[in-house]
Amino acid sequence: MVASSPSGQAKWSSKTAFILAATGSAVGLGNLWRFPTEAGTNGGGAFVLLYILCVVLIAAPLLLSETLIGRHGQRSTIGSAVHLARQSGASPAWSAMAVLGLIANTLILSFYCVVAGWVVYFIGTSGMGLFEAISGGNALGGAYPEQSPESIREMMPALFANPGLLIGMQSIFVILTILIVARGVKGGIEAAAVWLMPAFFFLLIGITIYAAITGDFARAVNFLFSPDFSRITEPGVMSSALGQAFFSLSLGGGAMIAYGAYASKDTNLGSTSGTIAFADTAVAIIAGLAIFPIVFSVGLQPDAGPTLMFQTLPTAFHLMPGGAIVAFGFFVLAFFAALTSSVSLLEISVGWITEKFGVSRSAAAWGMGLVIFVLGVLSALSFNILADQRPIPFIPGFENAGWFDAFDGITSKLFLPLSGLVTALFIGWVADKKIVNAETGLTGGALSMWRFLVAWLCPLAVTAILVLGMFPQLLG
Ligand code: PFF
């Protein structure tokens, strides 16, 4: 039986609005915080090269697959997957990828709000620093004029040691996300993206120019673009690059199915997916070119890990002229990016709950927001009270991971690629070819190439990387 299209489905007001919202989902802490962290700890150029290959050959084709499932279904992520499966005469069990995705994205949003909470905190501290700089008559001086590099480095550990403060910051961000999603697709999500994304690009370009002028740009370019080829075959680097490609393009969880569902029939999904993938990758690389010159110029190391953005950068901003303004601008930028992504993460479950249970959007947003908040508390507490807990020691590679690392690692390295794998098999082999091909907007060689990548390369490469990531000993 073929279900009829739901009436009253919300729509983006234009193709540009769709591109801005989807790019807003893709561009986020994944680009500003996770990409530099992963590049910094996985050997720089080797990781960047693998990452770009993963985006072009695996993630971008899957981005088109997800948006077309959504646009064709005009329903929630799970509803759209079931719809296409039924229309193709296949088992609705293929929607398993959307179910797995919904779970993955709920977990992602839980720790995402914790990191975004750190951003909120650093907007506060850098804002106070800027105020001190201005009132001290040196508005163009370094960040945190009243502090020493040592005390700046201590801000992050001090925040981590304070569960109340961590949870407080996290809740501010959760509530903002709920309020936007509760206002709906046009009035909330689209309006936020249309205002925040241009502001984001403006700030990013400003900071990159600043980094190029005042920082060690040549060293950063060398670090990001000259690969150490001995690291390219490391399974850990491969699975990190693939996981980052999924995370950064908001794939595998259904965000792009959800946003695709609000796209109008005359939007060419092939070209818009290409634009979104290109914009997201460009932002990641530009962010690297903004962050690493600053880090190198004051003699700091690129491999600090997750604290790079919150410990290394603030210290660098302290030592640099104009750092007070730039530090504040940088954290505001990160906040805008995080918010346009977190709303897409919440929309996935809210869209499904409103469709399935007929509750209001606002009730669904507050209800899911609460679940996400509670799960996030586990991540927040894994830096202090629950620091000794190891939730998934039985999964290879996660023996020593606390709640935060477990949620982050298991979603990006396992759930998202797994869900992406099922999507590739579904679109490449199972779903009705006529429907799928017509939805892509692609023709000729581009269509054949896309079909080849989705049907063959994505499943094979994702499986290989998943297996090697879990069992690196296979490579000897
Ligand atoms: N792509 C976002 C980022 O790079 O920060 C994170 C994200 C959003 C992941 C939406 C998954 C998702 F469904």
mmCIF file of C-alpha atoms in Angstrom, residues 13-288:
data_model
loop_
_atom_site.group_PDB
_atom_site.id
_atom_site.type_symbol
_atom_site.label_atom_id
_atom_site.label_comp_id
_atom_site.label_asym_id
_atom_site.label_seq_id
_atom_site.Cartn_x
_atom_site.Cartn_y
_atom_site.Cartn_z
ATOM 1 C CA SER A 13 10.649 29.669 1.276
ATOM 2 C CA SER A 14 13.290 29.357 -1.488
ATOM 3 C CA LYS A 15 16.145 27.271 -2.798
ATOM 4 C CA THR A 16 18.578 29.702 -1.162
ATOM 5 C CA ALA A 17 16.836 29.204 2.165
ATOM 6 C CA PHE A 18 17.261 25.441 1.769
ATOM 7 C CA ILE A 19 20.955 25.806 0.939
ATOM 8 C CA LEU A 20 21.518 28.155 3.884
ATOM 9 C CA ALA A 21 19.688 25.908 6.334
ATOM 10 C CA ALA A 22 21.421 22.741 5.125
ATOM 11 C CA THR A 23 24.805 24.447 5.082
ATOM 12 C CA GLY A 24 23.968 25.763 8.546
ATOM 13 C CA SER A 25 23.401 22.186 9.659
ATOM 14 C CA ALA A 26 26.650 20.994 8.095
ATOM 15 C CA VAL A 27 28.815 23.895 9.242
ATOM 16 C CA GLY A 28 29.196 23.756 12.981
ATOM 17 C CA LEU A 29 31.433 22.709 15.809
ATOM 18 C CA GLY A 30 32.384 19.841 13.513
ATOM 19 C CA ASN A 31 34.256 22.339 11.332
ATOM 20 C CA LEU A 32 35.600 24.694 13.978
ATOM 21 C CA TRP A 33 36.308 22.374 16.874
ATOM 22 C CA ARG A 34 36.315 18.777 15.662
ATOM 23 C CA PHE A 35 38.092 19.192 12.305
ATOM 24 C CA PRO A 36 41.133 21.051 13.689
ATOM 25 C CA THR A 37 41.216 18.650 16.651
ATOM 26 C CA GLU A 38 41.179 15.593 14.411
ATOM 27 C CA ALA A 39 43.609 17.078 11.897
ATOM 28 C CA GLY A 40 45.923 18.123 14.715
ATOM 29 C CA THR A 41 45.990 14.716 16.378
ATOM 30 C CA ASN A 42 45.986 12.594 13.203
ATOM 31 C CA GLY A 43 49.024 13.995 11.478
ATOM 32 C CA GLY A 44 47.725 17.112 9.682
ATOM 33 C CA GLY A 45 48.079 16.701 5.906
ATOM 34 C CA ALA A 46 47.527 12.927 5.855
ATOM 35 C CA PHE A 47 44.213 13.354 7.619
ATOM 36 C CA VAL A 48 43.154 16.319 5.475
ATOM 37 C CA LEU A 49 43.842 14.415 2.257
ATOM 38 C CA LEU A 50 41.879 11.360 3.418
ATOM 39 C CA TYR A 51 39.116 13.606 4.679
ATOM 40 C CA ILE A 52 38.725 15.326 1.298
ATOM 41 C CA LEU A 53 38.683 11.944 -0.472
ATOM 42 C CA CYS A 54 35.991 10.712 1.928
ATOM 43 C CA VAL A 55 33.889 13.827 1.304
ATOM 44 C CA VAL A 56 34.111 13.685 -2.473
ATOM 45 C CA LEU A 57 33.773 9.933 -2.988
ATOM 46 C CA ILE A 58 31.552 8.869 -0.104
ATOM 47 C CA ALA A 59 29.905 11.688 1.816
ATOM 48 C CA ALA A 60 28.792 13.980 -1.027
ATOM 49 C CA PRO A 61 27.075 11.117 -2.940
ATOM 50 C CA LEU A 62 25.356 10.115 0.309
ATOM 51 C CA LEU A 63 24.294 13.678 0.953
ATOM 52 C CA LEU A 64 22.366 13.565 -2.308
ATOM 53 C CA SER A 65 20.937 10.165 -1.345
ATOM 54 C CA GLU A 66 19.618 11.512 1.952
ATOM 55 C CA THR A 67 18.138 14.713 0.572
ATOM 56 C CA LEU A 68 16.333 12.783 -2.146
ATOM 57 C CA ILE A 69 14.817 10.320 0.327
ATOM 58 C CA GLY A 70 13.444 13.305 2.249
ATOM 59 C CA ARG A 71 12.228 15.291 -0.735
ATOM 60 C CA HIS A 72 10.505 12.299 -2.228
ATOM 61 C CA GLY A 73 8.874 11.305 1.045
ATOM 62 C CA GLN A 74 7.936 14.794 2.332
ATOM 63 C CA ARG A 75 7.774 13.188 5.760
ATOM 64 C CA SER A 76 9.958 12.701 8.825
ATOM 65 C CA THR A 77 13.238 10.819 8.364
ATOM 66 C CA ILE A 78 11.776 7.436 9.268
ATOM 67 C CA GLY A 79 8.484 8.154 7.498
ATOM 68 C CA SER A 80 10.280 9.130 4.281
ATOM 69 C CA ALA A 81 12.494 6.033 4.328
ATOM 70 C CA VAL A 82 9.484 3.748 4.875
ATOM 71 C CA HIS A 83 7.617 5.533 2.081
ATOM 72 C CA LEU A 84 10.372 5.043 -0.485
ATOM 73 C CA ALA A 85 10.872 1.424 0.583
ATOM 74 C CA ARG A 86 7.151 0.698 0.140
ATOM 75 C CA GLN A 87 6.986 2.457 -3.218
ATOM 76 C CA SER A 88 9.939 0.364 -4.335
ATOM 77 C CA GLY A 89 8.231 -2.844 -3.248
ATOM 78 C CA ALA A 90 10.899 -3.373 -0.583
ATOM 79 C CA SER A 91 10.635 -4.126 3.110
ATOM 80 C CA PRO A 92 10.003 -1.094 5.346
ATOM 81 C CA ALA A 93 12.796 -2.570 7.483
ATOM 82 C CA TRP A 94 15.143 -0.576 5.238
ATOM 83 C CA SER A 95 14.138 2.412 7.325
ATOM 84 C CA ALA A 96 16.368 0.880 10.011
ATOM 85 C CA MET A 97 19.034 3.334 8.914
ATOM 86 C CA ALA A 98 16.774 6.215 9.838
ATOM 87 C CA VAL A 99 15.991 4.631 13.208
ATOM 88 C CA LEU A 100 19.690 4.112 13.908
ATOM 89 C CA GLY A 101 20.274 7.664 12.720
ATOM 90 C CA LEU A 102 17.667 9.069 15.046
ATOM 91 C CA ILE A 103 19.310 7.353 18.001
ATOM 92 C CA ALA A 104 22.769 8.463 16.857
ATOM 93 C CA ASN A 105 21.710 12.059 16.451
ATOM 94 C CA THR A 106 20.044 12.160 19.833
ATOM 95 C CA LEU A 107 23.336 11.035 21.364
ATOM 96 C CA ILE A 108 25.288 13.513 19.228
ATOM 97 C CA LEU A 109 23.065 16.394 20.238
ATOM 98 C CA SER A 110 23.509 15.486 23.900
ATOM 99 C CA PHE A 111 27.290 15.985 23.868
ATOM 100 C CA TYR A 112 27.110 18.689 21.177
ATOM 101 C CA CYS A 113 25.209 20.888 23.623
ATOM 102 C CA VAL A 114 27.910 20.300 26.226
ATOM 103 C CA VAL A 115 30.638 21.537 23.873
ATOM 104 C CA ALA A 116 28.410 24.399 22.757
ATOM 105 C CA GLY A 117 28.070 25.182 26.467
ATOM 106 C CA TRP A 118 31.847 25.636 26.631
ATOM 107 C CA VAL A 119 31.480 28.065 23.728
ATOM 108 C CA VAL A 120 28.843 30.005 25.662
ATOM 109 C CA TYR A 121 31.204 30.157 28.636
ATOM 110 C CA PHE A 122 34.064 31.413 26.485
ATOM 111 C CA ILE A 123 31.849 34.066 24.919
ATOM 112 C CA GLY A 124 31.390 35.237 28.493
ATOM 113 C CA THR A 125 35.071 35.164 29.486
ATOM 114 C CA SER A 126 36.321 36.653 26.215
ATOM 115 C CA GLY A 127 33.560 39.270 26.397
ATOM 116 C CA MET A 128 34.742 40.237 29.858
ATOM 117 C CA GLY A 129 38.318 40.274 28.579
ATOM 118 C CA LEU A 130 37.283 42.595 25.770
ATOM 119 C CA PHE A 131 35.551 44.844 28.250
ATOM 120 C CA GLU A 132 38.729 44.966 30.383
ATOM 121 C CA ALA A 133 40.823 45.724 27.316
ATOM 122 C CA ILE A 134 38.510 48.582 26.295
ATOM 123 C CA SER A 135 38.264 50.034 29.778
ATOM 124 C CA GLY A 136 42.051 49.744 30.112
ATOM 125 C CA GLY A 137 42.307 51.930 26.982
ATOM 126 C CA ASN A 138 43.782 49.139 24.875
ATOM 127 C CA ALA A 139 40.910 47.830 22.795
ATOM 128 C CA LEU A 140 43.331 46.550 20.171
ATOM 129 C CA GLY A 141 45.440 44.638 22.672
ATOM 130 C CA GLY A 142 45.566 40.922 23.399
ATOM 131 C CA ALA A 143 42.724 38.902 24.900
ATOM 132 C CA TYR A 144 42.345 38.604 28.674
ATOM 133 C CA PRO A 145 44.642 41.537 29.500
ATOM 134 C CA GLU A 146 44.336 40.977 33.253
ATOM 135 C CA GLN A 147 45.482 37.359 33.068
ATOM 136 C CA SER A 148 48.654 35.397 32.467
ATOM 137 C CA PRO A 149 49.057 32.582 29.901
ATOM 138 C CA GLU A 150 49.060 30.130 32.808
ATOM 139 C CA SER A 151 45.795 31.406 34.257
ATOM 140 C CA ILE A 152 44.203 31.365 30.781
ATOM 141 C CA ARG A 153 45.201 27.728 30.352
ATOM 142 C CA GLU A 154 43.592 27.044 33.710
ATOM 143 C CA MET A 155 40.162 28.333 32.613
ATOM 144 C CA MET A 156 39.237 25.092 30.848
ATOM 145 C CA PRO A 157 40.256 22.706 33.674
ATOM 146 C CA ALA A 158 38.493 25.025 36.139
ATOM 147 C CA LEU A 159 35.304 24.871 34.045
ATOM 148 C CA PHE A 160 35.617 21.070 33.792
ATOM 149 C CA ALA A 161 35.988 20.788 37.547
ATOM 150 C CA ASN A 162 32.741 22.683 38.098
ATOM 151 C CA PRO A 163 29.756 20.421 37.276
ATOM 152 C CA GLY A 164 27.173 23.098 38.095
ATOM 153 C CA LEU A 165 28.733 25.603 35.730
ATOM 154 C CA LEU A 166 29.118 23.029 32.941
ATOM 155 C CA ILE A 167 25.500 21.951 33.228
ATOM 156 C CA GLY A 168 24.324 25.556 33.479
ATOM 157 C CA MET A 169 26.087 26.496 30.228
ATOM 158 C CA GLN A 170 24.814 23.350 28.546
ATOM 159 C CA SER A 171 21.244 24.150 29.553
ATOM 160 C CA ILE A 172 21.409 27.652 28.087
ATOM 161 C CA PHE A 173 22.290 26.112 24.748
ATOM 162 C CA VAL A 174 19.715 23.320 24.946
ATOM 163 C CA ILE A 175 16.974 25.849 25.698
ATOM 164 C CA LEU A 176 17.953 28.104 22.775
ATOM 165 C CA THR A 177 17.881 25.105 20.447
ATOM 166 C CA ILE A 178 14.440 24.070 21.703
ATOM 167 C CA LEU A 179 13.048 27.596 21.318
ATOM 168 C CA ILE A 180 14.133 27.807 17.675
ATOM 169 C CA VAL A 181 12.847 24.344 16.724
ATOM 170 C CA ALA A 182 9.563 24.954 18.544
ATOM 171 C CA ARG A 183 8.952 27.990 16.317
ATOM 172 C CA GLY A 184 8.844 25.770 13.265
ATOM 173 C CA VAL A 185 10.616 25.296 9.978
ATOM 174 C CA LYS A 186 10.154 28.745 8.448
ATOM 175 C CA GLY A 187 9.758 30.936 11.494
ATOM 176 C CA GLY A 188 12.456 29.179 13.520
ATOM 177 C CA ILE A 189 15.015 27.110 11.641
ATOM 178 C CA GLU A 190 15.037 29.042 8.380
ATOM 179 C CA ALA A 191 14.975 32.427 10.071
ATOM 180 C CA ALA A 192 17.926 31.453 12.281
ATOM 181 C CA ALA A 193 19.947 30.172 9.304
ATOM 182 C CA VAL A 194 19.196 33.181 7.120
ATOM 183 C CA TRP A 195 20.512 35.559 9.782
ATOM 184 C CA LEU A 196 23.258 33.531 11.389
ATOM 185 C CA MET A 197 24.951 31.987 8.358
ATOM 186 C CA PRO A 198 25.857 35.269 6.609
ATOM 187 C CA ALA A 199 27.071 36.646 9.946
ATOM 188 C CA PHE A 200 29.108 33.478 10.380
ATOM 189 C CA PHE A 201 30.790 33.789 6.961
ATOM 190 C CA PHE A 202 31.551 37.438 7.560
ATOM 191 C CA LEU A 203 33.239 36.710 10.900
ATOM 192 C CA LEU A 204 35.115 33.701 9.520
ATOM 193 C CA ILE A 205 36.611 35.646 6.643
ATOM 194 C CA GLY A 206 37.600 38.458 9.017
ATOM 195 C CA ILE A 207 39.367 36.085 11.394
ATOM 196 C CA THR A 208 41.122 34.230 8.581
ATOM 197 C CA ILE A 209 42.489 37.491 7.169
ATOM 198 C CA TYR A 210 43.655 38.389 10.662
ATOM 199 C CA ALA A 211 45.348 34.973 11.005
ATOM 200 C CA ALA A 212 47.008 35.322 7.611
ATOM 201 C CA ILE A 213 48.413 38.737 8.498
ATOM 202 C CA THR A 214 49.452 38.187 12.093
ATOM 203 C CA GLY A 215 49.961 34.410 12.296
ATOM 204 C CA ASP A 216 52.365 31.835 10.908
ATOM 205 C CA PHE A 217 50.360 31.164 7.764
ATOM 206 C CA ALA A 218 53.084 29.339 5.843
ATOM 207 C CA ARG A 219 53.536 26.772 8.585
ATOM 208 C CA ALA A 220 49.797 26.208 8.827
ATOM 209 C CA VAL A 221 49.540 25.644 5.066
ATOM 210 C CA ASN A 222 52.423 23.213 5.271
ATOM 211 C CA PHE A 223 50.855 21.402 8.224
ATOM 212 C CA LEU A 224 47.463 21.027 6.542
ATOM 213 C CA PHE A 225 48.538 20.298 2.992
ATOM 214 C CA SER A 226 51.771 18.313 3.006
ATOM 215 C CA PRO A 227 50.740 14.803 3.953
ATOM 216 C CA ASP A 228 53.016 12.426 5.775
ATOM 217 C CA PHE A 229 52.252 9.459 3.517
ATOM 218 C CA SER A 230 53.259 6.915 6.136
ATOM 219 C CA ARG A 231 50.168 7.896 8.143
ATOM 220 C CA ILE A 232 47.645 7.603 5.321
ATOM 221 C CA THR A 233 47.350 3.845 5.683
ATOM 222 C CA GLU A 234 46.840 3.965 9.445
ATOM 223 C CA PRO A 235 43.385 2.491 10.146
ATOM 224 C CA GLY A 236 42.865 4.962 12.987
ATOM 225 C CA VAL A 237 43.495 7.916 10.669
ATOM 226 C CA MET A 238 41.203 6.426 8.009
ATOM 227 C CA SER A 239 38.300 5.823 10.324
ATOM 228 C CA SER A 240 38.734 9.258 11.899
ATOM 229 C CA ALA A 241 38.634 10.871 8.450
ATOM 230 C CA LEU A 242 35.512 8.960 7.445
ATOM 231 C CA GLY A 243 33.803 9.650 10.774
ATOM 232 C CA GLN A 244 34.634 13.339 10.441
ATOM 233 C CA ALA A 245 33.217 13.437 6.896
ATOM 234 C CA PHE A 246 29.923 11.985 8.137
ATOM 235 C CA PHE A 247 29.812 14.202 11.184
ATOM 236 C CA SER A 248 30.692 17.368 9.331
ATOM 237 C CA LEU A 249 28.202 16.868 6.515
ATOM 238 C CA SER A 250 25.465 15.938 9.034
ATOM 239 C CA LEU A 251 25.165 12.537 7.390
ATOM 240 C CA GLY A 252 24.081 9.123 8.504
ATOM 241 C CA GLY A 253 21.663 10.445 11.044
ATOM 242 C CA GLY A 254 18.961 11.786 8.820
ATOM 243 C CA ALA A 255 19.401 15.551 9.224
ATOM 244 C CA MET A 256 19.648 15.846 5.461
ATOM 245 C CA ILE A 257 16.586 13.633 5.000
ATOM 246 C CA ALA A 258 14.701 15.905 7.376
ATOM 247 C CA TYR A 259 15.811 19.087 5.594
ATOM 248 C CA GLY A 260 15.340 17.539 2.140
ATOM 249 C CA ALA A 261 11.709 16.922 3.051
ATOM 250 C CA TYR A 262 11.115 20.690 3.181
ATOM 251 C CA ALA A 263 12.691 21.293 -0.260
ATOM 252 C CA SER A 264 10.369 22.074 -3.134
ATOM 253 C CA LYS A 265 10.034 19.828 -6.170
ATOM 254 C CA ASP A 266 11.815 22.270 -8.463
ATOM 255 C CA THR A 267 15.042 22.320 -6.432
ATOM 256 C CA ASN A 268 17.806 20.457 -8.266
ATOM 257 C CA LEU A 269 19.079 18.196 -5.496
ATOM 258 C CA GLY A 270 22.207 17.121 -7.388
ATOM 259 C CA SER A 271 23.600 20.621 -7.696
ATOM 260 C CA THR A 272 22.424 21.820 -4.271
ATOM 261 C CA SER A 273 24.001 18.797 -2.566
ATOM 262 C CA GLY A 274 27.254 19.599 -4.359
ATOM 263 C CA THR A 275 27.054 23.206 -3.178
ATOM 264 C CA ILE A 276 26.424 22.172 0.420
ATOM 265 C CA ALA A 277 29.285 19.638 0.458
ATOM 266 C CA PHE A 278 31.635 22.163 -1.112
ATOM 267 C CA ALA A 279 30.681 24.946 1.312
ATOM 268 C CA ASP A 280 31.117 22.712 4.341
ATOM 269 C CA THR A 281 34.534 21.461 3.234
ATOM 270 C CA ALA A 282 35.659 24.961 2.363
ATOM 271 C CA VAL A 283 34.644 26.175 5.823
ATOM 272 C CA ALA A 284 36.556 23.340 7.524
ATOM 273 C CA ILE A 285 39.705 24.177 5.583
ATOM 274 C CA ILE A 286 39.316 27.912 6.045
ATOM 275 C CA ALA A 287 38.789 27.298 9.776
ATOM 276 C CA GLY A 288 42.033 25.311 9.796
#
